[in-house]
């Protein structure tokens, strides 16, 4: 951490200060990101302890995603208006308190409320953390390395969440508290300590007095909530795109965002100034950072289910199967942070997207026996994917995907927030985070629809064949789901590869900023944008 300062003569105390600043920012970002996945493995245990039915269990994940994704723009602008360090501290404190409430939740309502409150804290802290990098670290190698660590935390968080969730959930009760409760309580000391140390190691940004755009905040927040909820519901097998609530939510979200655009064009101090999108390089970065993470999040979803349901790994074993992803993205981020000082971002991010597309194509080639006879031959405790070799069929593509994501996240995070006006750094960071959240929900919805489409026909045929051979209808349905899952998942991987390829085309075609420009600070008005 202590080599982050750029000038050779910079005092060692300043180097240490920058190192601790990066520790605080990266730990906060890791905590926010991993909380989206850490509770996934704990869901069955939570449902049993709090008597939550299966239909409402998904709200433990969805509630957090809704609040986080819907409030990011507001959180980013609040940092611009009232100081990013202040909002960062407020967000971390809210997140820690909400985690405490979740850890001691006694019923469904208390737990779901705590998850929404966690989402609010995350929406305040995450864009402030990203903006604080630009105000704390000087442009050039120091800032590039800081962004590399931030990007690695953002990308590795989901994998770390699976590992940590599997481990904590499997623990015997500690202090008479079940293991799943510790998936929430572990955030409390981290959040409070980071908030306490922030004034010592993080510089406060300049405040930019202005009125908070209340109409814009309301329409923008509700519009994003509508889209995230609609996309999430569309991706669920029980609802889908034709569900009335899905359609109503998406339509309401689109209408509110249209109203938001009208409001922003007319108010003196807009929540989201149009000038943020005027830079072609930045607009391209936002677009690609919506498309590529969409495929990555879907990869985690389908691959984790494949490894558990089809291959037969335990939840903790599944978490460790993704450990190479965390290592790979750190390696990719480190390499790209060094290369971005000498090579234009187009070549780094373009190569990274191509690597990710190849990895997803590799996952689409996974094969297991899927006939009715194979399902009947499973017997007690058998698995269709028992012959799948993790080291040859999964591991190489996890590493390729991880290194590729590291090569994408670092340069595109830099180009997304570089040369923003000082008063726009927070909202620019909020837009970047929003693109990732909305993209993740949209990507999972699209690829889940693809998976269901390709799996349904096979599932129906398998269930019919199994019933014809004397298998009870309920058991036949469960076996048919297992037999058809791989076909749907591999189709989703293939479409995901196509999405990333589209993102790659955008990078190569429109990301024209030069690496020399990333080493400079200043207003965007005088910057070449291609």
Short mmCIF file of C-alpha atoms in Angstrom, two decimals:
data_model
loop_
_atom_site.label_atom_id
_atom_site.label_comp_id
_atom_site.label_asym_id
_atom_site.label_seq_id
_atom_site.Cartn_x
_atom_site.Cartn_y
_atom_site.Cartn_z
CA UNK A 1 0.00 0.00 0.00
CA UNK A 2 2.83 2.37 0.75
CA UNK A 3 4.02 2.75 -2.86
CA UNK A 4 0.88 4.53 -4.01
CA UNK A 5 2.36 8.03 -4.01
CA UNK A 6 3.64 9.29 -7.34
CA UNK A 7 6.44 11.74 -6.56
CA UNK A 8 9.58 9.96 -5.43
CA UNK A 9 10.22 12.61 -2.81
CA UNK A 10 6.80 12.45 -1.26
CA UNK A 11 7.08 12.01 2.53
CA UNK A 12 6.56 8.50 3.86
CA UNK A 13 3.80 9.81 6.10
CA UNK A 14 1.86 10.91 3.03
CA UNK A 15 2.40 7.49 1.43
CA UNK A 16 1.04 5.80 4.54
CA UNK A 17 -1.89 8.22 4.55
CA UNK A 18 -2.76 7.27 0.97
CA UNK A 19 -2.37 3.60 1.75
CA UNK A 20 -4.83 3.71 4.64
CA UNK A 21 -7.20 5.84 2.58
CA UNK A 22 -7.26 3.10 -0.05
CA UNK A 23 -7.81 0.43 2.62
CA UNK A 24 -10.90 2.27 3.90
CA UNK A 25 -12.36 2.87 0.44
CA UNK A 26 -11.71 -0.65 -0.84
CA UNK A 27 -13.02 -2.36 2.29
CA UNK A 28 -16.19 -0.28 2.15
CA UNK A 29 -16.71 -1.16 -1.52
CA UNK A 30 -16.03 -4.86 -0.91
CA UNK A 31 -18.56 -4.88 1.94
CA UNK A 32 -21.21 -3.20 -0.20
CA UNK A 33 -20.71 -5.50 -3.20
CA UNK A 34 -20.39 -8.83 -1.39
CA UNK A 35 -23.58 -8.15 0.56
CA UNK A 36 -25.51 -8.61 -2.67
CA UNK A 37 -24.47 -12.29 -2.74
CA UNK A 38 -23.46 -13.26 0.81
CA UNK A 39 -27.06 -13.94 1.85
CA UNK A 40 -27.86 -16.15 -1.18
CA UNK A 41 -26.51 -19.36 0.32
CA UNK A 42 -28.13 -18.55 3.68
CA UNK A 43 -31.66 -18.17 2.27
CA UNK A 44 -32.94 -21.68 3.16
CA UNK A 45 -31.67 -21.33 6.73
CA UNK A 46 -33.21 -17.86 7.08
CA UNK A 47 -36.53 -19.18 5.77
CA UNK A 48 -36.56 -22.01 8.31
CA UNK A 49 -35.65 -19.84 11.31
CA UNK A 50 -37.99 -16.92 10.55
CA UNK A 51 -40.78 -18.92 8.88
CA UNK A 52 -40.48 -17.04 5.58
CA UNK A 53 -42.12 -18.82 2.63
CA UNK A 54 -40.20 -19.45 -0.58
CA UNK A 55 -42.01 -16.71 -2.52
CA UNK A 56 -40.90 -14.03 -0.05
CA UNK A 57 -37.36 -15.35 0.46
CA UNK A 58 -36.25 -13.78 -2.81
CA UNK A 59 -37.08 -10.35 -1.38
CA UNK A 60 -34.08 -10.70 0.94
CA UNK A 61 -31.93 -10.34 -2.19
CA UNK A 62 -34.30 -8.23 -4.30
CA UNK A 63 -35.00 -5.70 -1.54
CA UNK A 64 -31.32 -4.87 -1.23
CA UNK A 65 -30.87 -4.63 -5.00
CA UNK A 66 -33.91 -2.37 -5.36
CA UNK A 67 -32.85 0.13 -2.71
CA UNK A 68 -29.22 0.09 -3.84
CA UNK A 69 -29.92 0.50 -7.55
CA UNK A 70 -32.78 2.95 -7.13
CA UNK A 71 -30.99 5.38 -4.80
CA UNK A 72 -27.53 5.51 -6.38
CA UNK A 73 -28.11 8.70 -8.38
CA UNK A 74 -29.46 10.47 -5.31
CA UNK A 75 -26.53 9.22 -3.24
CA UNK A 76 -24.02 10.47 -5.80
CA UNK A 77 -25.56 13.95 -5.97
CA UNK A 78 -25.79 14.26 -2.18
CA UNK A 79 -22.02 13.71 -2.07
CA UNK A 80 -21.50 16.55 -4.54
CA UNK A 81 -23.72 18.92 -2.56
CA UNK A 82 -22.76 18.15 1.03
CA UNK A 83 -19.29 16.61 0.87
CA UNK A 84 -18.33 13.11 -0.25
CA UNK A 85 -16.51 12.11 2.91
CA UNK A 86 -19.50 13.14 5.00
CA UNK A 87 -21.93 11.15 2.85
CA UNK A 88 -19.48 8.22 2.78
CA UNK A 89 -19.47 8.17 6.60
CA UNK A 90 -23.25 8.51 6.81
CA UNK A 91 -23.70 5.67 4.31
CA UNK A 92 -21.33 3.34 6.18
CA UNK A 93 -23.01 4.09 9.50
CA UNK A 94 -26.47 3.41 8.08
CA UNK A 95 -25.17 0.20 6.50
CA UNK A 96 -23.66 -0.98 9.80
CA UNK A 97 -26.79 -0.19 11.82
CA UNK A 98 -28.96 -1.93 9.22
CA UNK A 99 -26.68 -4.98 9.35
CA UNK A 100 -27.05 -5.06 13.14
CA UNK A 101 -30.85 -5.00 12.77
CA UNK A 102 -30.69 -7.77 10.17
CA UNK A 103 -28.46 -9.93 12.36
CA UNK A 104 -30.92 -9.73 15.24
CA UNK A 105 -34.10 -9.81 13.11
CA UNK A 106 -36.93 -11.68 14.80
CA UNK A 107 -39.37 -11.77 11.90
CA UNK A 108 -39.72 -11.33 8.16
CA UNK A 109 -40.70 -7.65 8.27
CA UNK A 110 -37.71 -6.69 10.41
CA UNK A 111 -35.27 -8.53 8.15
CA UNK A 112 -36.68 -7.09 4.91
CA UNK A 113 -36.66 -3.57 6.38
CA UNK A 114 -33.02 -4.01 7.36
CA UNK A 115 -32.15 -5.10 3.81
CA UNK A 116 -33.78 -1.99 2.36
CA UNK A 117 -31.90 0.15 4.87
CA UNK A 118 -28.66 -1.61 3.89
CA UNK A 119 -29.40 -0.70 0.27
CA UNK A 120 -29.80 2.95 1.27
CA UNK A 121 -26.47 2.93 3.10
CA UNK A 122 -24.76 1.26 0.15
CA UNK A 123 -26.25 3.78 -2.30
CA UNK A 124 -24.78 6.63 -0.23
CA UNK A 125 -21.37 5.05 0.42
CA UNK A 126 -20.53 3.45 -2.95
CA UNK A 127 -20.56 6.50 -5.29
CA UNK A 128 -18.89 8.58 -2.57
CA UNK A 129 -16.11 5.97 -2.30
CA UNK A 130 -15.41 6.10 -6.02
CA UNK A 131 -15.48 9.91 -6.09
CA UNK A 132 -13.14 10.07 -3.08
CA UNK A 133 -10.46 8.28 -5.09
CA UNK A 134 -10.37 11.19 -7.54
CA UNK A 135 -10.11 13.74 -4.72
CA UNK A 136 -7.59 11.79 -2.60
CA UNK A 137 -5.17 10.34 -5.19
CA UNK A 138 -3.30 12.45 -7.74
CA UNK A 139 -3.80 11.70 -11.44
CA UNK A 140 -1.35 9.18 -12.87
CA UNK A 141 0.04 5.91 -11.49
CA UNK A 142 -1.17 6.50 -7.92
CA UNK A 143 -4.78 6.99 -8.99
CA UNK A 144 -4.56 4.16 -11.52
CA UNK A 145 -3.42 1.74 -8.80
CA UNK A 146 -6.18 2.95 -6.50
CA UNK A 147 -8.75 2.37 -9.22
CA UNK A 148 -7.28 -1.10 -9.78
CA UNK A 149 -7.89 -2.02 -6.14
CA UNK A 150 -11.38 -0.51 -6.26
CA UNK A 151 -12.21 -2.41 -9.45
CA UNK A 152 -10.85 -5.66 -8.00
CA UNK A 153 -13.05 -5.24 -4.91
CA UNK A 154 -16.07 -4.52 -7.11
CA UNK A 155 -15.49 -7.58 -9.28
CA UNK A 156 -14.36 -10.00 -6.59
CA UNK A 157 -17.09 -9.06 -4.13
CA UNK A 158 -19.67 -11.46 -5.54
CA UNK A 159 -17.25 -14.41 -5.37
CA UNK A 160 -16.07 -13.47 -1.87
CA UNK A 161 -19.72 -13.21 -0.81
CA UNK A 162 -20.41 -16.79 -1.94
CA UNK A 163 -17.38 -18.11 -0.04
CA UNK A 164 -18.01 -16.10 3.11
CA UNK A 165 -21.74 -16.85 3.04
CA UNK A 166 -21.14 -20.57 2.68
CA UNK A 167 -18.61 -20.61 5.52
CA UNK A 168 -20.60 -18.50 7.98
CA UNK A 169 -23.86 -20.30 7.26
CA UNK A 170 -22.23 -23.65 7.97
CA UNK A 171 -20.90 -22.59 11.37
CA UNK A 172 -22.37 -23.89 14.59
CA UNK A 173 -24.18 -21.20 16.62
CA UNK A 174 -21.80 -18.62 18.12
CA UNK A 175 -23.04 -16.77 21.21
CA UNK A 176 -26.38 -18.51 20.62
CA UNK A 177 -26.64 -16.87 17.19
CA UNK A 178 -27.17 -19.02 14.10
CA UNK A 179 -24.55 -18.92 11.36
CA UNK A 180 -26.73 -17.01 8.88
CA UNK A 181 -27.02 -14.09 11.31
CA UNK A 182 -23.26 -13.60 11.14
CA UNK A 183 -23.52 -12.91 7.41
CA UNK A 184 -25.10 -9.62 8.52
CA UNK A 185 -23.31 -8.99 11.81
CA UNK A 186 -19.86 -9.25 10.25
CA UNK A 187 -20.53 -5.90 8.54
CA UNK A 188 -21.11 -4.01 11.79
CA UNK A 189 -17.51 -3.58 13.05
CA UNK A 190 -16.15 -3.09 9.52
CA UNK A 191 -18.63 -0.32 8.70
CA UNK A 192 -18.33 1.49 12.02
CA UNK A 193 -14.52 1.37 12.10
CA UNK A 194 -14.27 2.60 8.50
CA UNK A 195 -16.66 5.47 9.27
CA UNK A 196 -14.70 6.36 12.42
CA UNK A 197 -11.33 6.40 10.63
CA UNK A 198 -12.54 8.25 7.53
CA UNK A 199 -11.87 11.81 8.88
CA UNK A 200 -8.30 10.83 9.69
CA UNK A 201 -7.31 9.43 6.30
CA UNK A 202 -9.77 10.82 3.73
CA UNK A 203 -9.80 14.43 2.58
CA UNK A 204 -13.18 16.08 2.41
CA UNK A 205 -14.14 17.20 -1.06
CA UNK A 206 -15.17 20.75 -1.77
CA UNK A 207 -18.87 21.25 -1.22
CA UNK A 208 -20.76 22.68 -4.14
CA UNK A 209 -23.74 24.54 -2.72
CA UNK A 210 -26.93 24.25 -4.68
CA UNK A 211 -30.49 23.15 -4.29
CA UNK A 212 -31.28 19.47 -4.23
CA UNK A 213 -33.43 18.68 -7.26
CA UNK A 214 -36.34 17.15 -5.34
CA UNK A 215 -38.62 16.49 -8.38
CA UNK A 216 -35.67 14.94 -10.19
CA UNK A 217 -34.74 12.86 -7.13
CA UNK A 218 -38.31 11.54 -6.82
CA UNK A 219 -38.87 10.73 -10.50
CA UNK A 220 -35.35 9.38 -11.02
CA UNK A 221 -35.38 7.19 -7.92
CA UNK A 222 -38.87 5.81 -8.52
CA UNK A 223 -38.08 5.28 -12.21
CA UNK A 224 -34.99 3.24 -11.39
CA UNK A 225 -36.89 1.29 -8.74
CA UNK A 226 -39.52 0.45 -11.36
CA UNK A 227 -36.96 -0.77 -13.88
CA UNK A 228 -34.89 -2.81 -11.40
CA UNK A 229 -38.02 -4.42 -9.95
CA UNK A 230 -39.49 -5.10 -13.39
CA UNK A 231 -36.29 -6.64 -14.75
CA UNK A 232 -35.84 -8.72 -11.60
CA UNK A 233 -39.42 -10.02 -11.77
CA UNK A 234 -39.08 -10.73 -15.49
CA UNK A 235 -36.12 -12.99 -14.76
CA UNK A 236 -38.11 -15.16 -12.33
CA UNK A 237 -39.65 -18.36 -13.71
CA UNK A 238 -42.84 -17.83 -11.72
CA UNK A 239 -43.51 -14.46 -13.40
CA UNK A 240 -41.60 -13.70 -16.61
CA UNK A 241 -41.99 -10.85 -19.11
CA UNK A 242 -45.73 -11.37 -19.63
CA UNK A 243 -46.64 -10.99 -15.96
CA UNK A 244 -48.96 -7.96 -15.42
CA UNK A 245 -46.86 -6.62 -12.55
CA UNK A 246 -43.70 -6.98 -14.63
CA UNK A 247 -45.24 -5.01 -17.49
CA UNK A 248 -46.72 -2.39 -15.17
CA UNK A 249 -43.43 -1.93 -13.30
CA UNK A 250 -41.37 -1.56 -16.48
CA UNK A 251 -43.91 0.80 -18.04
CA UNK A 252 -44.09 2.94 -14.90
CA UNK A 253 -40.30 2.98 -14.62
CA UNK A 254 -39.89 4.08 -18.24
CA UNK A 255 -42.55 6.79 -17.86
CA UNK A 256 -40.98 8.13 -14.68
CA UNK A 257 -37.52 8.22 -16.27
CA UNK A 258 -39.00 10.10 -19.23
CA UNK A 259 -40.47 12.59 -16.76
CA UNK A 260 -37.08 12.70 -15.04
CA UNK A 261 -35.42 13.67 -18.35
CA UNK A 262 -37.92 16.49 -18.82
CA UNK A 263 -37.37 17.75 -15.28
CA UNK A 264 -33.59 17.66 -15.64
CA UNK A 265 -33.72 19.74 -18.82
CA UNK A 266 -35.62 22.54 -17.06
CA UNK A 267 -34.25 22.93 -13.52
CA UNK A 268 -31.29 25.16 -12.64
CA UNK A 269 -29.52 22.54 -10.50
CA UNK A 270 -30.39 19.14 -12.03
CA UNK A 271 -29.78 15.92 -10.15
CA UNK A 272 -28.14 14.48 -13.29
CA UNK A 273 -26.71 17.17 -15.60
CA UNK A 274 -26.85 16.26 -19.29
CA UNK A 275 -23.23 17.38 -19.61
CA UNK A 276 -22.15 14.21 -17.80
CA UNK A 277 -23.06 12.26 -20.97
CA UNK A 278 -21.71 14.82 -23.46
CA UNK A 279 -18.24 13.27 -23.50
CA UNK A 280 -18.27 10.36 -25.98
CA UNK A 281 -15.61 8.42 -24.12
CA UNK A 282 -17.55 8.68 -20.87
CA UNK A 283 -20.85 7.73 -22.51
CA UNK A 284 -19.18 4.68 -24.06
CA UNK A 285 -17.73 3.71 -20.68
CA UNK A 286 -21.17 3.92 -19.06
CA UNK A 287 -22.73 1.79 -21.80
CA UNK A 288 -20.08 -0.93 -21.70
CA UNK A 289 -20.10 -0.98 -17.90
CA UNK A 290 -23.80 -1.78 -18.12
CA UNK A 291 -23.48 -4.56 -20.70
CA UNK A 292 -20.38 -6.41 -19.50
CA UNK A 293 -21.25 -6.72 -15.77
CA UNK A 294 -24.71 -7.89 -16.86
CA UNK A 295 -23.12 -10.96 -18.40
CA UNK A 296 -20.75 -11.40 -15.45
CA UNK A 297 -23.51 -11.39 -12.83
CA UNK A 298 -25.53 -13.84 -14.92
CA UNK A 299 -22.44 -16.05 -15.15
CA UNK A 300 -22.24 -16.20 -11.36
CA UNK A 301 -25.92 -17.08 -11.12
CA UNK A 302 -26.03 -19.89 -13.69
CA UNK A 303 -22.58 -21.33 -12.99
CA UNK A 304 -23.15 -21.47 -9.22
CA UNK A 305 -26.44 -23.33 -9.78
CA UNK A 306 -24.77 -25.66 -12.29
CA UNK A 307 -21.96 -26.49 -9.87
CA UNK A 308 -24.37 -27.13 -6.98
CA UNK A 309 -27.34 -28.81 -8.67
CA UNK A 310 -25.71 -30.62 -11.58
CA UNK A 311 -22.15 -31.31 -10.43
CA UNK A 312 -23.18 -31.81 -6.79
CA UNK A 313 -20.90 -29.47 -4.84
CA UNK A 314 -21.90 -28.32 -1.37
CA UNK A 315 -22.61 -24.59 -0.86
CA UNK A 316 -19.19 -23.98 0.73
CA UNK A 317 -17.42 -26.06 -1.93
CA UNK A 318 -19.26 -24.02 -4.57
CA UNK A 319 -18.03 -20.81 -2.97
CA UNK A 320 -14.45 -22.03 -3.09
CA UNK A 321 -14.93 -23.04 -6.74
CA UNK A 322 -15.20 -19.29 -7.41
CA UNK A 323 -12.10 -18.39 -5.38
CA UNK A 324 -9.93 -18.39 -8.55
CA UNK A 325 -12.18 -15.64 -9.88
CA UNK A 326 -11.27 -13.38 -6.98
CA UNK A 327 -7.58 -14.09 -7.51
CA UNK A 328 -7.81 -13.69 -11.28
CA UNK A 329 -9.57 -10.33 -11.18
CA UNK A 330 -6.95 -8.98 -8.76
CA UNK A 331 -4.23 -10.11 -11.19
CA UNK A 332 -6.06 -8.64 -14.17
CA UNK A 333 -6.68 -5.35 -12.38
CA UNK A 334 -3.04 -5.11 -11.30
CA UNK A 335 -1.73 -5.74 -14.80
CA UNK A 336 -4.14 -3.30 -16.42
CA UNK A 337 -3.38 -0.55 -13.86
CA UNK A 338 0.25 -0.70 -14.95
CA UNK A 339 -0.52 -0.95 -18.66
CA UNK A 340 -2.93 2.01 -18.62
CA UNK A 341 0.03 4.31 -17.98
CA UNK A 342 1.52 3.27 -21.34
CA UNK A 343 -1.32 1.89 -23.50
CA UNK A 344 -4.60 3.52 -24.53
CA UNK A 345 -7.65 2.21 -22.61
CA UNK A 346 -9.26 1.00 -25.86
CA UNK A 347 -6.68 -1.76 -26.29
CA UNK A 348 -6.79 -2.90 -22.65
CA UNK A 349 -10.58 -2.91 -22.26
CA UNK A 350 -11.06 -4.25 -25.80
CA UNK A 351 -8.80 -7.21 -25.08
CA UNK A 352 -10.54 -7.77 -21.73
CA UNK A 353 -14.00 -7.90 -23.30
CA UNK A 354 -12.78 -10.39 -25.90
CA UNK A 355 -11.33 -12.59 -23.14
CA UNK A 356 -14.65 -12.47 -21.27
CA UNK A 357 -16.60 -13.34 -24.41
CA UNK A 358 -14.35 -16.37 -25.05
CA UNK A 359 -14.79 -17.48 -21.42
CA UNK A 360 -18.58 -17.33 -21.67
CA UNK A 361 -18.42 -19.26 -24.94
CA UNK A 362 -16.34 -21.87 -23.11
CA UNK A 363 -19.03 -22.20 -20.43
CA UNK A 364 -21.61 -22.67 -23.18
CA UNK A 365 -19.82 -25.90 -24.19
CA UNK A 366 -20.49 -27.64 -20.83
CA UNK A 367 -22.19 -31.00 -21.38
CA UNK A 368 -23.81 -33.61 -19.16
CA UNK A 369 -26.02 -36.64 -19.97
CA UNK A 370 -29.66 -35.50 -20.01
CA UNK A 371 -31.78 -38.48 -21.12
CA UNK A 372 -34.60 -39.97 -19.07
CA UNK A 373 -32.54 -43.14 -18.66
CA UNK A 374 -29.65 -41.11 -17.24
CA UNK A 375 -31.98 -39.47 -14.74
CA UNK A 376 -33.43 -42.79 -13.65
CA UNK A 377 -29.92 -44.20 -13.22
CA UNK A 378 -28.89 -41.49 -10.78
CA UNK A 379 -30.09 -43.35 -7.73
CA UNK A 380 -29.82 -41.87 -4.27
CA UNK A 381 -27.27 -39.06 -4.08
CA UNK A 382 -26.17 -39.25 -7.71
CA UNK A 383 -25.53 -36.22 -9.93
CA UNK A 384 -25.75 -35.75 -13.68
CA UNK A 385 -22.50 -33.81 -13.74
CA UNK A 386 -20.48 -36.19 -11.62
CA UNK A 387 -18.08 -36.69 -14.55
CA UNK A 388 -17.56 -32.93 -15.13
CA UNK A 389 -13.91 -32.16 -14.40
CA UNK A 390 -13.71 -28.79 -12.66
CA UNK A 391 -10.05 -28.23 -13.56
CA UNK A 392 -10.50 -28.76 -17.29
CA UNK A 393 -14.11 -27.68 -17.91
CA UNK A 394 -14.66 -24.81 -15.47
CA UNK A 395 -11.43 -23.50 -13.94
CA UNK A 396 -9.73 -22.28 -17.17
CA UNK A 397 -12.75 -20.19 -18.15
CA UNK A 398 -13.21 -18.77 -14.63
CA UNK A 399 -9.62 -17.53 -14.77
CA UNK A 400 -10.03 -16.18 -18.31
CA UNK A 401 -13.25 -14.39 -17.31
CA UNK A 402 -11.68 -12.95 -14.17
CA UNK A 403 -8.55 -11.59 -15.82
CA UNK A 404 -10.68 -10.19 -18.63
CA UNK A 405 -12.99 -8.43 -16.15
CA UNK A 406 -9.98 -6.92 -14.41
CA UNK A 407 -8.78 -5.61 -17.75
CA UNK A 408 -12.22 -4.09 -18.39
CA UNK A 409 -13.07 -2.58 -15.02
CA UNK A 410 -9.88 -0.58 -14.41
CA UNK A 411 -9.64 1.42 -17.66
CA UNK A 412 -13.40 1.91 -17.97
CA UNK A 413 -13.72 3.10 -14.37
CA UNK A 414 -10.95 5.59 -15.10
CA UNK A 415 -12.49 6.82 -18.34
CA UNK A 416 -15.99 7.00 -16.83
CA UNK A 417 -15.04 9.52 -14.13
CA UNK A 418 -11.99 11.21 -15.67
CA UNK A 419 -12.20 14.95 -16.34
CA UNK A 420 -15.60 15.29 -14.76
CA UNK A 421 -16.20 18.72 -13.31
CA UNK A 422 -15.53 18.78 -9.55
CA UNK A 423 -19.20 19.39 -8.85
CA UNK A 424 -20.15 16.33 -10.94
CA UNK A 425 -17.76 13.69 -9.55
CA UNK A 426 -20.31 12.24 -7.16
CA UNK A 427 -23.16 12.01 -9.64
CA UNK A 428 -20.77 10.64 -12.28
CA UNK A 429 -19.77 7.88 -9.86
CA UNK A 430 -23.46 7.30 -9.11
CA UNK A 431 -24.24 6.89 -12.81
CA UNK A 432 -21.45 4.34 -13.18
CA UNK A 433 -22.72 2.30 -10.23
CA UNK A 434 -26.30 2.62 -11.46
CA UNK A 435 -25.34 1.29 -14.89
CA UNK A 436 -23.83 -1.78 -13.23
CA UNK A 437 -26.87 -2.40 -11.02
CA UNK A 438 -29.47 -1.86 -13.73
CA UNK A 439 -27.33 -3.80 -16.21
CA UNK A 440 -27.04 -6.70 -13.77
CA UNK A 441 -30.82 -6.86 -13.29
CA UNK A 442 -31.48 -6.51 -17.03
CA UNK A 443 -28.83 -9.06 -17.97
CA UNK A 444 -30.12 -11.64 -15.51
CA UNK A 445 -33.69 -11.08 -16.72
CA UNK A 446 -32.74 -11.49 -20.38
CA UNK A 447 -30.51 -14.51 -19.86
CA UNK A 448 -32.99 -16.17 -17.49
CA UNK A 449 -35.63 -15.79 -20.20
CA UNK A 450 -33.25 -17.37 -22.71
CA UNK A 451 -32.50 -20.23 -20.32
CA UNK A 452 -36.19 -20.89 -19.64
CA UNK A 453 -37.00 -20.82 -23.35
CA UNK A 454 -34.39 -23.44 -24.24
CA UNK A 455 -34.99 -25.60 -21.17
CA UNK A 456 -38.80 -25.72 -21.23
CA UNK A 457 -39.17 -28.00 -24.24
CA UNK A 458 -36.62 -30.48 -22.91
CA UNK A 459 -38.15 -30.32 -19.43
CA UNK A 460 -41.63 -31.13 -20.75
CA UNK A 461 -40.38 -34.07 -22.83
CA UNK A 462 -38.32 -35.49 -19.96
CA UNK A 463 -41.19 -35.22 -17.48
CA UNK A 464 -43.51 -37.05 -19.89
CA UNK A 465 -40.99 -39.83 -20.45
CA UNK A 466 -40.35 -40.23 -16.72
CA UNK A 467 -44.06 -40.39 -15.87
CA UNK A 468 -44.49 -43.00 -18.62
CA UNK A 469 -41.85 -45.09 -16.85
CA UNK A 470 -43.71 -44.98 -13.54
CA UNK A 471 -42.07 -42.02 -11.82
CA UNK A 472 -44.54 -39.97 -9.70
CA UNK A 473 -45.49 -36.66 -11.31
CA UNK A 474 -43.87 -34.50 -8.60
CA UNK A 475 -40.60 -36.46 -8.69
CA UNK A 476 -40.64 -36.45 -12.49
CA UNK A 477 -40.90 -32.66 -12.51
CA UNK A 478 -37.90 -32.27 -10.19
CA UNK A 479 -35.80 -34.72 -12.20
CA UNK A 480 -36.83 -33.08 -15.48
CA UNK A 481 -35.72 -29.70 -14.14
CA UNK A 482 -32.26 -31.11 -13.41
CA UNK A 483 -32.11 -32.77 -16.80
CA UNK A 484 -33.03 -29.58 -18.66
CA UNK A 485 -31.09 -27.04 -16.58
CA UNK A 486 -27.77 -27.46 -18.40
CA UNK A 487 -29.34 -26.87 -21.80
CA UNK A 488 -30.89 -23.61 -20.61
CA UNK A 489 -27.75 -22.45 -18.81
CA UNK A 490 -25.46 -23.09 -21.76
CA UNK A 491 -27.82 -21.16 -24.04
CA UNK A 492 -27.69 -18.27 -21.56
CA UNK A 493 -23.89 -18.39 -21.56
CA UNK A 494 -23.85 -18.22 -25.35
CA UNK A 495 -26.13 -15.17 -25.43
CA UNK A 496 -24.02 -13.63 -22.67
CA UNK A 497 -20.95 -14.07 -24.86
CA UNK A 498 -22.78 -12.22 -27.64
CA UNK A 499 -23.65 -9.35 -25.26
CA UNK A 500 -20.02 -8.98 -24.21
CA UNK A 501 -18.96 -9.09 -27.87
CA UNK A 502 -21.31 -6.16 -28.54
CA UNK A 503 -19.66 -4.32 -25.66
CA UNK A 504 -16.27 -5.11 -27.16
CA UNK A 505 -17.31 -3.60 -30.51
CA UNK A 506 -18.36 -0.42 -28.69
CA UNK A 507 -14.99 -0.22 -26.93
CA UNK A 508 -12.97 -0.66 -30.11
CA UNK A 509 -15.15 1.76 -32.07
CA UNK A 510 -15.78 4.63 -29.65
CA UNK A 511 -13.30 4.61 -26.73
CA UNK A 512 -10.78 6.99 -28.24
CA UNK A 513 -9.24 8.68 -25.19
CA UNK A 514 -5.42 8.52 -25.05
CA UNK A 515 -3.50 7.18 -22.09
CA UNK A 516 -1.62 10.48 -21.79
CA UNK A 517 -4.91 12.24 -21.01
CA UNK A 518 -5.63 9.93 -18.09
CA UNK A 519 -2.52 11.25 -16.35
CA UNK A 520 -3.91 14.79 -16.19
CA UNK A 521 -6.47 16.53 -14.04
CA UNK A 522 -8.65 19.45 -14.94
CA UNK A 523 -12.01 20.35 -16.46
CA UNK A 524 -13.25 18.35 -19.41
CA UNK A 525 -13.78 21.32 -21.64
CA UNK A 526 -10.27 21.23 -23.02
CA UNK A 527 -9.95 17.51 -23.36
CA UNK A 528 -9.86 15.70 -26.64
CA UNK A 529 -12.80 13.29 -26.78
CA UNK A 530 -12.19 11.62 -30.09
#
